[in-house]
Amino acid sequence: QTQQIFLGKVCSICNGANASALEKEIGPEQFPVNEHYFGLVNFGNTCYCNSVLQALYFCRPFRDKVLAYKSQPRKKENLLTCLADLFHSIATQKKKVGVIPPKKFITRLRKENELFDNYMQQDAHEFLNYLLNTIADILQEERKQEKQNGRLPNGNVDSESSSPPDPTWVHEIFQGTLTNETRCLTCETVSFHLNSLEN
């Protein structure tokens, strides 16, 4: 009975005045609660960017971290704040499906990197690497500033200048190690090769 009430509520949402034609056609059972499916407007061959942003939005751990970043005290505008604004805009829509223009994000991207400051098609993997590395750099710089300002423990700047920066949530989500194992079928000798994965 609880499931019927739940589906009834979802049905009334999907068939109500705020429902799109797509929502009405597909039906409520196809849309998980609290999930939004929004396309991103293409601004002159930005489909490489839009496809990466869509994939990252549906990477739940990444989306949760970006939305949590949005809830922190306001920081100066950078690529991560623009991404957080975009994800927040999608997540808080009343409709389940629709289209959102990522204009602020694209403008900031073009301002920060001249490679993307044109209307040419770009490589999606190259953009993904740039975006994740930029976000990691922003987080590491903010952490460094917080330590210098005494807001984080272990604020000893001298000892940290020679050590590598602490991993960020970007590293925790996207880094790993690929183990390649080869076994000889004759002598059964096994060899391992480890490769670091960084997005």
Tab-separated table of C-alpha atoms in Angstrom:
chain	number	residue	atom	x	y	z
A	1	GLN	CA	0.000	0.000	0.000
A	2	THR	CA	2.897	2.373	0.773
A	3	GLN	CA	4.276	1.753	-2.700
A	4	GLN	CA	0.871	2.546	-4.258
A	5	ILE	CA	0.663	5.826	-2.343
A	6	PHE	CA	4.214	6.655	-3.382
A	7	LEU	CA	3.497	5.894	-7.061
A	8	GLY	CA	0.279	7.867	-6.813
A	9	LYS	CA	2.200	10.915	-5.590
A	10	VAL	CA	4.812	10.520	-8.322
A	11	CYS	CA	2.033	10.058	-10.870
A	12	SER	CA	0.320	13.263	-9.770
A	13	ILE	CA	3.640	15.112	-10.021
A	14	CYS	CA	4.384	13.742	-13.498
A	15	ASN	CA	0.868	14.334	-14.808
A	16	GLY	CA	0.332	17.714	-13.163
A	17	ALA	CA	0.664	21.224	-14.534
A	18	ASN	CA	4.449	21.258	-14.024
A	19	ALA	CA	4.992	18.044	-15.998
A	20	SER	CA	6.607	18.208	-19.412
A	21	ALA	CA	5.247	16.381	-22.446
A	22	LEU	CA	8.112	13.884	-22.105
A	23	GLU	CA	7.270	13.198	-18.451
A	24	LYS	CA	3.618	12.593	-19.344
A	25	GLU	CA	4.513	10.336	-22.270
A	26	ILE	CA	7.083	8.200	-20.441
A	27	GLY	CA	5.159	7.911	-17.190
A	28	PRO	CA	6.057	8.323	-13.525
A	29	GLU	CA	7.549	4.875	-12.944
A	30	GLN	CA	10.495	5.744	-15.197
A	31	PHE	CA	11.672	8.651	-13.033
A	32	PRO	CA	13.341	7.906	-9.687
A	33	VAL	CA	12.343	10.242	-6.889
A	34	ASN	CA	14.639	13.270	-6.467
A	35	GLU	CA	16.319	12.720	-9.833
A	36	HIS	CA	16.323	15.261	-12.649
A	37	TYR	CA	17.133	14.713	-16.306
A	38	PHE	CA	18.112	17.964	-17.951
A	39	GLY	CA	19.791	18.493	-21.272
A	40	LEU	CA	22.341	21.270	-21.621
A	41	VAL	CA	22.056	23.908	-24.333
A	42	ASN	CA	24.827	23.772	-26.926
A	43	PHE	CA	26.704	27.073	-27.300
A	44	GLY	CA	28.552	26.581	-30.583
A	45	ASN	CA	30.005	23.060	-30.473
A	46	THR	CA	30.020	22.660	-26.684
A	47	CYS	CA	28.571	19.149	-26.934
A	48	TYR	CA	31.980	17.728	-25.842
A	49	CYS	CA	31.601	19.744	-22.635
A	50	ASN	CA	27.902	18.996	-22.172
A	51	SER	CA	28.417	15.236	-22.468
A	52	VAL	CA	31.129	15.310	-19.780
A	53	LEU	CA	29.012	17.502	-17.492
A	54	GLN	CA	26.054	15.121	-17.911
A	55	ALA	CA	28.221	12.099	-17.048
A	56	LEU	CA	29.694	13.869	-14.008
A	57	TYR	CA	26.241	14.958	-12.823
A	58	PHE	CA	25.150	11.320	-12.781
A	59	CYS	CA	28.299	10.229	-10.951
A	60	ARG	CA	26.539	10.450	-7.587
A	61	PRO	CA	29.617	10.780	-5.317
A	62	PHE	CA	30.958	13.597	-7.501
A	63	ARG	CA	27.605	15.382	-7.672
A	64	ASP	CA	27.161	15.151	-3.890
A	65	LYS	CA	30.604	16.703	-3.302
A	66	VAL	CA	29.953	19.501	-5.804
A	67	LEU	CA	26.580	20.284	-4.218
A	68	ALA	CA	28.170	20.223	-0.742
A	69	TYR	CA	30.778	22.683	-2.024
A	70	LYS	CA	27.937	24.975	-3.121
A	71	SER	CA	26.577	25.039	0.438
A	72	GLN	CA	29.891	26.282	1.879
A	73	PRO	CA	30.431	30.003	2.479
A	74	ARG	CA	30.599	31.854	-0.834
A	75	LYS	CA	33.973	31.857	-2.492
A	76	LYS	CA	35.216	33.928	-5.401
A	77	GLU	CA	33.979	32.701	-8.749
A	78	ASN	CA	35.971	29.915	-10.359
A	79	LEU	CA	35.212	26.879	-12.502
A	80	LEU	CA	34.113	24.848	-9.463
A	81	THR	CA	31.698	27.512	-8.189
A	82	CYS	CA	30.180	27.733	-11.685
A	83	LEU	CA	29.855	23.938	-11.843
A	84	ALA	CA	28.272	23.913	-8.374
A	85	ASP	CA	25.781	26.574	-9.490
A	86	LEU	CA	24.910	24.511	-12.585
A	87	PHE	CA	24.456	21.267	-10.617
A	88	HIS	CA	22.371	23.108	-8.001
A	89	SER	CA	20.220	24.589	-10.750
A	90	ILE	CA	19.526	21.116	-12.161
A	91	ALA	CA	18.960	19.475	-8.763
A	92	THR	CA	16.440	22.081	-7.596
A	93	GLN	CA	14.225	22.191	-10.692
A	94	LYS	CA	10.527	21.541	-10.126
A	95	LYS	CA	10.266	19.566	-13.348
A	96	LYS	CA	11.927	16.179	-13.753
A	97	VAL	CA	13.116	16.805	-17.320
A	98	GLY	CA	14.010	19.859	-19.326
A	99	VAL	CA	16.846	21.938	-20.694
A	100	ILE	CA	19.254	24.281	-18.907
A	101	PRO	CA	21.756	26.644	-20.518
A	102	PRO	CA	25.202	26.193	-18.879
A	103	LYS	CA	26.136	29.713	-20.037
A	104	LYS	CA	27.893	30.821	-16.834
A	105	PHE	CA	30.007	27.645	-16.760
A	106	ILE	CA	30.931	27.881	-20.466
A	107	THR	CA	31.808	31.572	-20.117
A	108	ARG	CA	34.083	30.809	-17.167
A	109	LEU	CA	35.673	27.846	-18.974
A	110	ARG	CA	36.461	29.997	-22.015
A	111	LYS	CA	37.856	32.725	-19.777
A	112	GLU	CA	40.166	30.322	-17.922
A	113	ASN	CA	41.500	28.272	-20.835
A	114	GLU	CA	42.045	29.602	-24.343
A	115	LEU	CA	41.927	26.062	-25.758
A	116	PHE	CA	38.178	26.081	-25.088
A	117	ASP	CA	37.679	29.746	-26.049
A	118	ASN	CA	36.416	29.122	-29.555
A	119	TYR	CA	33.522	27.554	-31.343
A	120	MET	CA	35.415	24.477	-32.511
A	121	GLN	CA	34.707	20.915	-31.454
A	122	GLN	CA	37.062	19.749	-28.677
A	123	ASP	CA	38.059	16.390	-27.250
A	124	ALA	CA	35.760	15.295	-24.399
A	125	HIS	CA	38.484	13.317	-22.595
A	126	GLU	CA	40.859	16.273	-22.743
A	127	PHE	CA	38.125	18.482	-21.292
A	128	LEU	CA	37.381	15.922	-18.546
A	129	ASN	CA	41.059	15.834	-17.562
A	130	TYR	CA	41.260	19.625	-17.565
A	131	LEU	CA	38.098	19.986	-15.470
A	132	LEU	CA	39.037	17.374	-12.854
A	133	ASN	CA	42.608	18.681	-12.558
A	134	THR	CA	41.348	22.259	-12.237
A	135	ILE	CA	38.859	21.283	-9.530
A	136	ALA	CA	41.566	19.365	-7.634
A	137	ASP	CA	43.887	22.399	-7.903
A	138	ILE	CA	41.145	24.712	-6.594
A	139	LEU	CA	40.448	22.415	-3.630
A	140	GLN	CA	44.150	22.057	-2.795
A	141	GLU	CA	44.700	25.813	-3.000
A	142	GLU	CA	41.692	26.473	-0.752
A	143	ARG	CA	42.944	23.890	1.751
A	144	LYS	CA	46.374	25.542	1.718
A	145	GLN	CA	44.802	28.964	2.328
A	146	GLU	CA	42.690	27.596	5.183
A	147	LYS	CA	45.775	26.086	6.827
A	148	GLN	CA	47.639	29.373	6.501
A	149	ASN	CA	44.680	31.208	8.016
A	150	GLY	CA	44.572	28.752	10.928
A	151	ARG	CA	41.187	27.240	10.058
A	152	LEU	CA	42.587	23.735	9.614
A	153	PRO	CA	44.877	21.762	11.945
A	154	ASN	CA	48.534	21.244	11.024
A	155	GLY	CA	48.919	24.697	9.552
A	156	ASN	CA	52.705	24.439	9.440
A	157	VAL	CA	53.434	25.822	5.968
A	158	ASP	CA	57.193	25.093	5.989
A	159	SER	CA	56.811	21.333	6.376
A	160	GLU	CA	54.154	21.183	3.674
A	161	SER	CA	56.072	23.040	0.988
A	162	SER	CA	58.256	19.973	0.367
A	163	SER	CA	55.573	17.296	0.730
A	164	PRO	CA	52.983	16.471	-1.927
A	165	PRO	CA	49.517	17.964	-1.391
A	166	ASP	CA	46.881	15.886	0.366
A	167	PRO	CA	44.474	14.112	-1.974
A	168	THR	CA	41.135	15.805	-2.558
A	169	TRP	CA	37.730	14.237	-3.048
A	170	VAL	CA	38.444	14.364	-6.790
A	171	HIS	CA	41.380	12.022	-6.209
A	172	GLU	CA	39.326	9.799	-3.902
A	173	ILE	CA	36.611	9.373	-6.528
A	174	PHE	CA	38.639	9.132	-9.734
A	175	GLN	CA	42.101	7.799	-8.863
A	176	GLY	CA	42.983	4.160	-8.553
A	177	THR	CA	45.352	1.427	-9.626
A	178	LEU	CA	44.835	-0.958	-12.509
A	179	THR	CA	46.437	-4.353	-11.957
A	180	ASN	CA	47.395	-6.267	-15.088
A	181	GLU	CA	48.116	-9.928	-14.389
A	182	THR	CA	49.726	-12.220	-16.958
A	183	ARG	CA	49.920	-15.982	-16.390
A	184	CYS	CA	51.966	-18.347	-18.548
A	185	LEU	CA	49.819	-21.348	-19.447
A	186	THR	CA	52.888	-23.597	-19.734
A	187	CYS	CA	54.928	-22.848	-16.605
A	188	GLU	CA	52.182	-20.969	-14.715
A	189	THR	CA	54.496	-18.068	-13.935
A	190	VAL	CA	52.511	-14.980	-12.970
A	191	SER	CA	53.642	-11.413	-13.532
A	192	PHE	CA	51.924	-8.257	-12.332
A	193	HIS	CA	52.026	-4.773	-13.755
A	194	LEU	CA	50.455	-1.855	-11.869
A	195	ASN	CA	49.252	1.274	-13.645
A	196	SER	CA	48.076	4.381	-11.869
A	197	LEU	CA	44.686	5.645	-13.033
A	198	GLU	CA	44.054	9.340	-12.693
A	199	ASN	CA	40.631	9.892	-14.260
